[in-house]
Structures are given as C-alpha cells and as structure tokens.
Short mmCIF file of C-alpha atoms and ligand atoms in Angstrom, two decimals:
data_model
loop_
_atom_site.label_atom_id
_atom_site.label_comp_id
_atom_site.label_asym_id
_atom_site.label_seq_id
_atom_site.Cartn_x
_atom_site.Cartn_y
_atom_site.Cartn_z
CA MET A 1 17.81 -5.89 -7.64
CA ALA A 2 16.88 -2.06 -7.21
CA ASP A 3 17.32 0.01 -10.24
CA LEU A 4 19.18 2.86 -8.76
CA HIS A 5 18.50 5.09 -11.93
CA GLN A 6 15.06 5.46 -10.24
CA PHE A 7 16.55 6.96 -7.04
CA PRO A 8 19.34 9.31 -8.12
CA ASP A 9 19.82 10.66 -4.62
CA ILE A 10 21.04 7.26 -3.53
CA SER A 11 24.88 6.52 -3.99
CA ARG A 12 24.71 2.89 -3.33
CA VAL A 13 22.63 0.05 -1.77
CA LEU A 14 23.87 -1.07 1.72
CA ILE A 15 21.15 -3.87 2.42
CA SER A 16 18.93 -5.08 -0.35
CA GLU A 17 15.21 -5.92 -0.25
CA GLU A 18 15.95 -9.60 -0.21
CA GLN A 19 18.42 -9.18 2.66
CA LEU A 20 16.06 -6.97 4.73
CA GLN A 21 13.26 -9.85 4.26
CA GLN A 22 15.63 -12.41 5.31
CA THR A 23 16.74 -10.56 8.40
CA VAL A 24 13.08 -9.78 9.47
CA GLN A 25 12.45 -13.32 9.17
CA ARG A 26 15.32 -14.58 11.22
CA ILE A 27 14.49 -11.95 13.91
CA ALA A 28 10.81 -13.00 13.95
CA GLN A 29 11.77 -16.71 14.54
CA GLU A 30 14.03 -15.53 17.60
CA ILE A 31 11.30 -13.47 18.96
CA ASN A 32 8.63 -16.30 18.60
CA ASP A 33 11.12 -18.77 20.46
CA THR A 34 11.99 -16.40 23.21
CA TYR A 35 8.29 -15.58 23.99
CA ALA A 36 6.98 -19.08 23.23
CA ASP A 37 6.10 -20.21 26.79
CA ALA A 38 5.53 -16.70 28.17
CA LYS A 39 2.58 -16.12 30.59
CA LYS A 40 1.73 -12.67 29.35
CA PRO A 41 1.19 -11.21 25.84
CA LEU A 42 3.70 -9.43 23.92
CA LEU A 43 3.29 -5.75 23.46
CA MET A 44 5.26 -4.26 20.48
CA VAL A 45 6.03 -0.73 20.86
CA GLY A 46 7.36 0.90 17.66
CA ILE A 47 9.37 4.20 17.91
CA LEU A 48 7.92 6.61 15.36
CA LYS A 49 8.26 7.09 12.59
CA GLY A 50 11.47 5.26 11.40
CA SER A 51 10.30 1.88 12.84
CA VAL A 52 6.97 1.52 11.10
CA VAL A 53 7.99 -0.27 8.02
CA PHE A 54 10.12 -2.69 9.85
CA MET A 55 7.47 -3.06 12.33
CA ALA A 56 4.68 -3.77 9.72
CA ASP A 57 6.87 -6.50 8.19
CA LEU A 58 8.19 -7.95 11.52
CA MET A 59 4.75 -8.31 12.95
CA ARG A 60 3.39 -10.40 10.24
CA TYR A 61 5.87 -13.26 11.03
CA ILE A 62 4.90 -13.08 14.95
CA THR A 63 3.13 -16.20 16.08
CA VAL A 64 2.69 -15.50 19.97
CA PRO A 65 -0.16 -13.43 21.12
CA MET A 66 0.56 -9.75 20.55
CA SER A 67 -0.51 -6.26 20.31
CA ILE A 68 1.14 -2.97 19.10
CA ASP A 69 1.54 0.46 20.41
CA PHE A 70 3.81 3.54 19.49
CA MET A 71 5.79 6.21 21.18
CA GLN A 72 7.60 9.10 19.57
CA ALA A 73 10.92 10.82 20.57
CA SER A 74 10.75 14.52 19.99
CA SER A 75 12.65 17.58 20.81
CA TYR A 76 9.40 19.68 21.77
CA GLY A 77 5.80 19.50 22.47
CA SER A 78 3.37 18.82 25.21
CA ASN A 79 2.96 15.53 27.20
CA THR A 80 6.81 14.93 27.24
CA VAL A 81 9.23 13.25 29.60
CA SER A 82 13.08 14.13 29.35
CA CYS A 83 16.05 12.28 30.45
CA GLY A 84 19.30 13.73 29.24
CA ASN A 85 18.54 15.73 26.14
CA VAL A 86 15.90 13.50 25.04
CA ASN A 87 12.29 14.13 25.26
CA LEU A 88 9.42 11.65 24.67
CA ARG A 89 6.00 12.06 23.65
CA LEU A 90 4.21 9.69 25.50
CA ASP A 91 1.85 8.43 22.77
CA LEU A 92 1.46 5.04 24.38
CA LYS A 93 -2.32 4.09 24.55
CA CYS A 94 -1.66 1.13 26.79
CA THR A 95 -1.79 2.07 30.46
CA ASN A 96 -1.46 -1.38 32.05
CA LEU A 97 2.22 -2.30 31.10
CA GLN A 98 2.34 -4.84 33.93
CA ALA A 99 0.10 -7.07 31.74
CA PHE A 100 2.59 -7.34 29.00
CA ASN A 101 6.14 -8.44 28.01
CA VAL A 102 7.15 -5.26 26.19
CA LEU A 103 9.32 -5.40 23.17
CA VAL A 104 10.63 -2.01 21.78
CA VAL A 105 11.08 -2.02 17.81
CA GLU A 106 13.48 0.53 16.68
CA ASP A 107 14.86 1.23 13.18
CA ILE A 108 18.53 1.92 14.20
CA LEU A 109 20.67 2.07 17.46
CA ASP A 110 23.09 5.10 17.01
CA SER A 111 24.37 7.02 20.25
CA GLY A 112 21.81 5.06 22.27
CA ASN A 113 20.56 8.16 23.96
CA THR A 114 16.84 7.89 22.71
CA LEU A 115 16.62 4.08 23.48
CA SER A 116 18.41 4.18 26.98
CA CYS A 117 15.43 6.90 27.86
CA ILE A 118 12.74 4.96 26.36
CA LEU A 119 13.76 1.60 28.20
CA LYS A 120 14.25 3.34 31.38
CA TYR A 121 10.74 4.93 31.01
CA LEU A 122 9.05 1.67 30.27
CA LYS A 123 10.93 -0.15 32.97
CA SER A 124 9.43 2.33 35.57
CA LYS A 125 5.97 1.84 34.30
CA GLY A 126 6.29 -1.92 35.55
CA ALA A 127 6.28 -3.88 32.38
CA GLN A 128 6.73 -7.53 33.06
CA SER A 129 9.74 -7.49 30.96
CA VAL A 130 11.35 -4.86 28.56
CA ARG A 131 13.53 -6.01 25.43
CA LEU A 132 14.79 -4.19 22.60
CA CYS A 133 14.69 -5.23 19.11
CA THR A 134 16.55 -2.87 16.48
CA LEU A 135 16.80 -3.48 12.69
CA LEU A 136 20.35 -1.65 12.45
CA ASN A 137 23.02 -1.21 14.79
CA LYS A 138 25.93 1.49 14.44
CA PRO A 139 28.27 0.34 17.11
CA ASP A 140 30.81 2.90 16.49
CA ARG A 141 28.77 5.67 17.36
CA ARG A 142 27.58 4.57 20.50
CA LYS A 143 27.59 6.82 23.64
CA VAL A 144 25.43 5.08 26.14
CA ASP A 145 25.44 1.42 26.73
CA VAL A 146 22.16 -0.10 25.53
CA PRO A 147 21.89 -3.96 25.58
CA ILE A 148 20.17 -5.27 22.41
CA ASP A 149 18.00 -8.49 22.59
CA PHE A 150 17.16 -8.90 18.89
CA GLU A 151 19.56 -7.26 16.32
CA GLY A 152 19.20 -7.14 12.53
CA ILE A 153 22.25 -5.85 10.91
CA SER A 154 25.41 -4.20 12.27
CA ILE A 155 26.50 -1.30 9.86
CA PRO A 156 29.26 1.21 9.47
CA ASP A 157 29.27 4.81 10.56
CA GLU A 158 27.44 6.12 7.34
CA PHE A 159 24.01 8.08 7.05
CA VAL A 160 21.54 5.61 5.62
CA VAL A 161 17.92 6.11 4.47
CA GLY A 162 14.98 3.72 3.13
CA TYR A 163 12.89 1.08 4.64
CA GLY A 164 11.40 3.69 7.13
CA LEU A 165 14.45 5.70 7.82
CA ASP A 166 14.45 9.38 6.42
CA TYR A 167 16.33 12.43 5.62
CA ASN A 168 14.21 15.39 6.02
CA GLU A 169 11.23 13.12 6.07
CA GLN A 170 12.08 11.86 2.42
CA TYR A 171 13.25 8.43 1.23
CA ARG A 172 11.27 6.44 3.86
CA GLN A 173 9.42 4.48 1.11
CA LEU A 174 12.64 2.81 -0.36
CA PRO A 175 12.27 -0.76 -0.23
CA PHE A 176 16.06 -1.08 0.62
CA ILE A 177 18.50 0.49 2.87
CA GLY A 178 20.73 2.97 0.92
CA ILE A 179 23.47 5.56 1.36
CA LEU A 180 22.42 9.04 0.45
CA ASP A 181 24.83 10.91 -1.97
CA PRO A 182 26.46 13.55 0.27
CA ARG A 183 25.59 16.10 -2.51
CA VAL A 184 21.89 15.99 -1.14
CA TYR A 185 22.89 17.42 2.37
CA ASN A 186 25.80 19.51 1.29
CA SER A 187 23.77 21.49 -1.22
P1 5GP B 201 20.12 7.76 19.02
O1 5GP B 201 20.47 6.30 19.15
O2 5GP B 201 21.32 8.45 18.76
O3 5GP B 201 19.50 8.23 20.38
O4 5GP B 201 19.19 7.97 17.96
C1 5GP B 201 18.75 7.00 17.08
C2 5GP B 201 17.72 7.70 16.10
O5 5GP B 201 18.59 8.63 15.20
C3 5GP B 201 17.33 6.67 15.19
O6 5GP B 201 15.91 6.27 15.58
C4 5GP B 201 17.04 7.56 13.96
O7 5GP B 201 15.84 8.22 13.87
C5 5GP B 201 18.29 8.71 13.94
N1 5GP B 201 19.38 7.98 13.12
C6 5GP B 201 20.58 7.40 13.53
N2 5GP B 201 21.40 7.25 12.43
C7 5GP B 201 20.67 7.43 11.44
C8 5GP B 201 20.94 7.20 10.12
O8 5GP B 201 21.88 6.75 9.81
N3 5GP B 201 19.87 7.47 9.13
C9 5GP B 201 18.69 7.89 9.57
N4 5GP B 201 17.97 8.20 8.54
N5 5GP B 201 18.46 8.22 10.98
C10 5GP B 201 19.45 8.01 11.81
MG1 MG B 202 14.16 6.49 15.09
#
C-alpha cells in the first residue's frame, strides 16, 4: 500500500499499484489471445507521453511477435496532421503499416477527440487492423464515440495523475493512480 505521506499533493489513491499490475496482466492475456493466430506481427503504438509506463509494463507480458513505435498529440509544431482541433506529431518510424496489426496504447480515453483522430490516421495508412487499448476510461466525458478493444478500468470524472499521467509534467512516476488535491491547481 502506498504511503501518502510521501505524496502530499495526492488526496487519495484511486487505483493501487497491485490493482494496476493485475489489470495489466489481464489485458495482456486478452491481447495474446486475440492475436494468437494472426498472420502479421503486432505493432504497439504508444501515445506519448502518458502511455509510456503502461506500455512498458504491458509489453513484458506480450507473447506474440511484436514491435513498438510512438506518436504524440500536440497543439503545435512541424510535421503535424490535424483533424478537428487535434494535431498529431507524426513520430511513427514505421513506414509500412500494411505489414502490421496495429494496437494503439493510450493512458486514458476522455473526450475521445485525440484517439478518434489517431485511429483515423492509422487506418488511412493501410494497417492490416487497428485496435485500441486504453488503461483508463472516463465514459462520462465522451464527446466522440471511440470503440475500445482492450479496456483497463473505467473511472469517474475526476482528474487523475500517476502511472504515466501528469499534471504540468509532474507526478508521472507515481506507481499508483491518484487524485490530485484541488489545492494544487487552484493555487
Ligand atoms: P481526449 O480523449 O480528451 O482527446 O484526450 C485524452 C488525453 O487527455 C489523455 O491522453 C491525457 O493526456 C489527457 N487527460 C484526460 N483526462 C486526464 C486525467 O484525468 N488526468 C491526466 N493527467 N490527463 C488526462
Ligand atoms: Mg495521453
């Protein structure tokens, strides 16, 4: 159990380290089953930066042939593509998506704007298949319908940090998912 005295900005733990690890293993099993007979290898595409901790844990339980790549959603910069008000930095190193079953790995699905843009883009590049894996889901906040293939945990509409998720680039290193004390963003 986390000692919250070490983390005074966190008002409460929403998902413990143990629960996260169980969730990661359960999702990995579902992924392994889904792609067990796939003709093409898996390409896990992590959405930076929030997905890195989840991705690093998840990939260690994947037993089918796979490689990794990353994309980043951003509001400015060069080498971007837009849909709606989302811009993507096209950081994918992989240029032959036709050779892969693509699995997008995301930290949290909120409004759905970012993911719907990313999924549309990857499908337009001719991937064999494009599926979505998200650790957290905030269904109450959805604005765009995005089908989830592998889902970790559904959470209420609260701002969470830890296990990759940040507030102003802080708190990504926490081993659990916690709720940030509102005094942090109100001060
Ligand atoms: P959306 O689904 O609204 O397009 O965007 C999802 C992104 O918003 C996530 O990848 C994440 O970066 C950010 N986000 C949404 N909800 C939260 C939250 O509760 N905590 C943190 N740290 N980021 C969030
Ligand atoms: Mg994100």
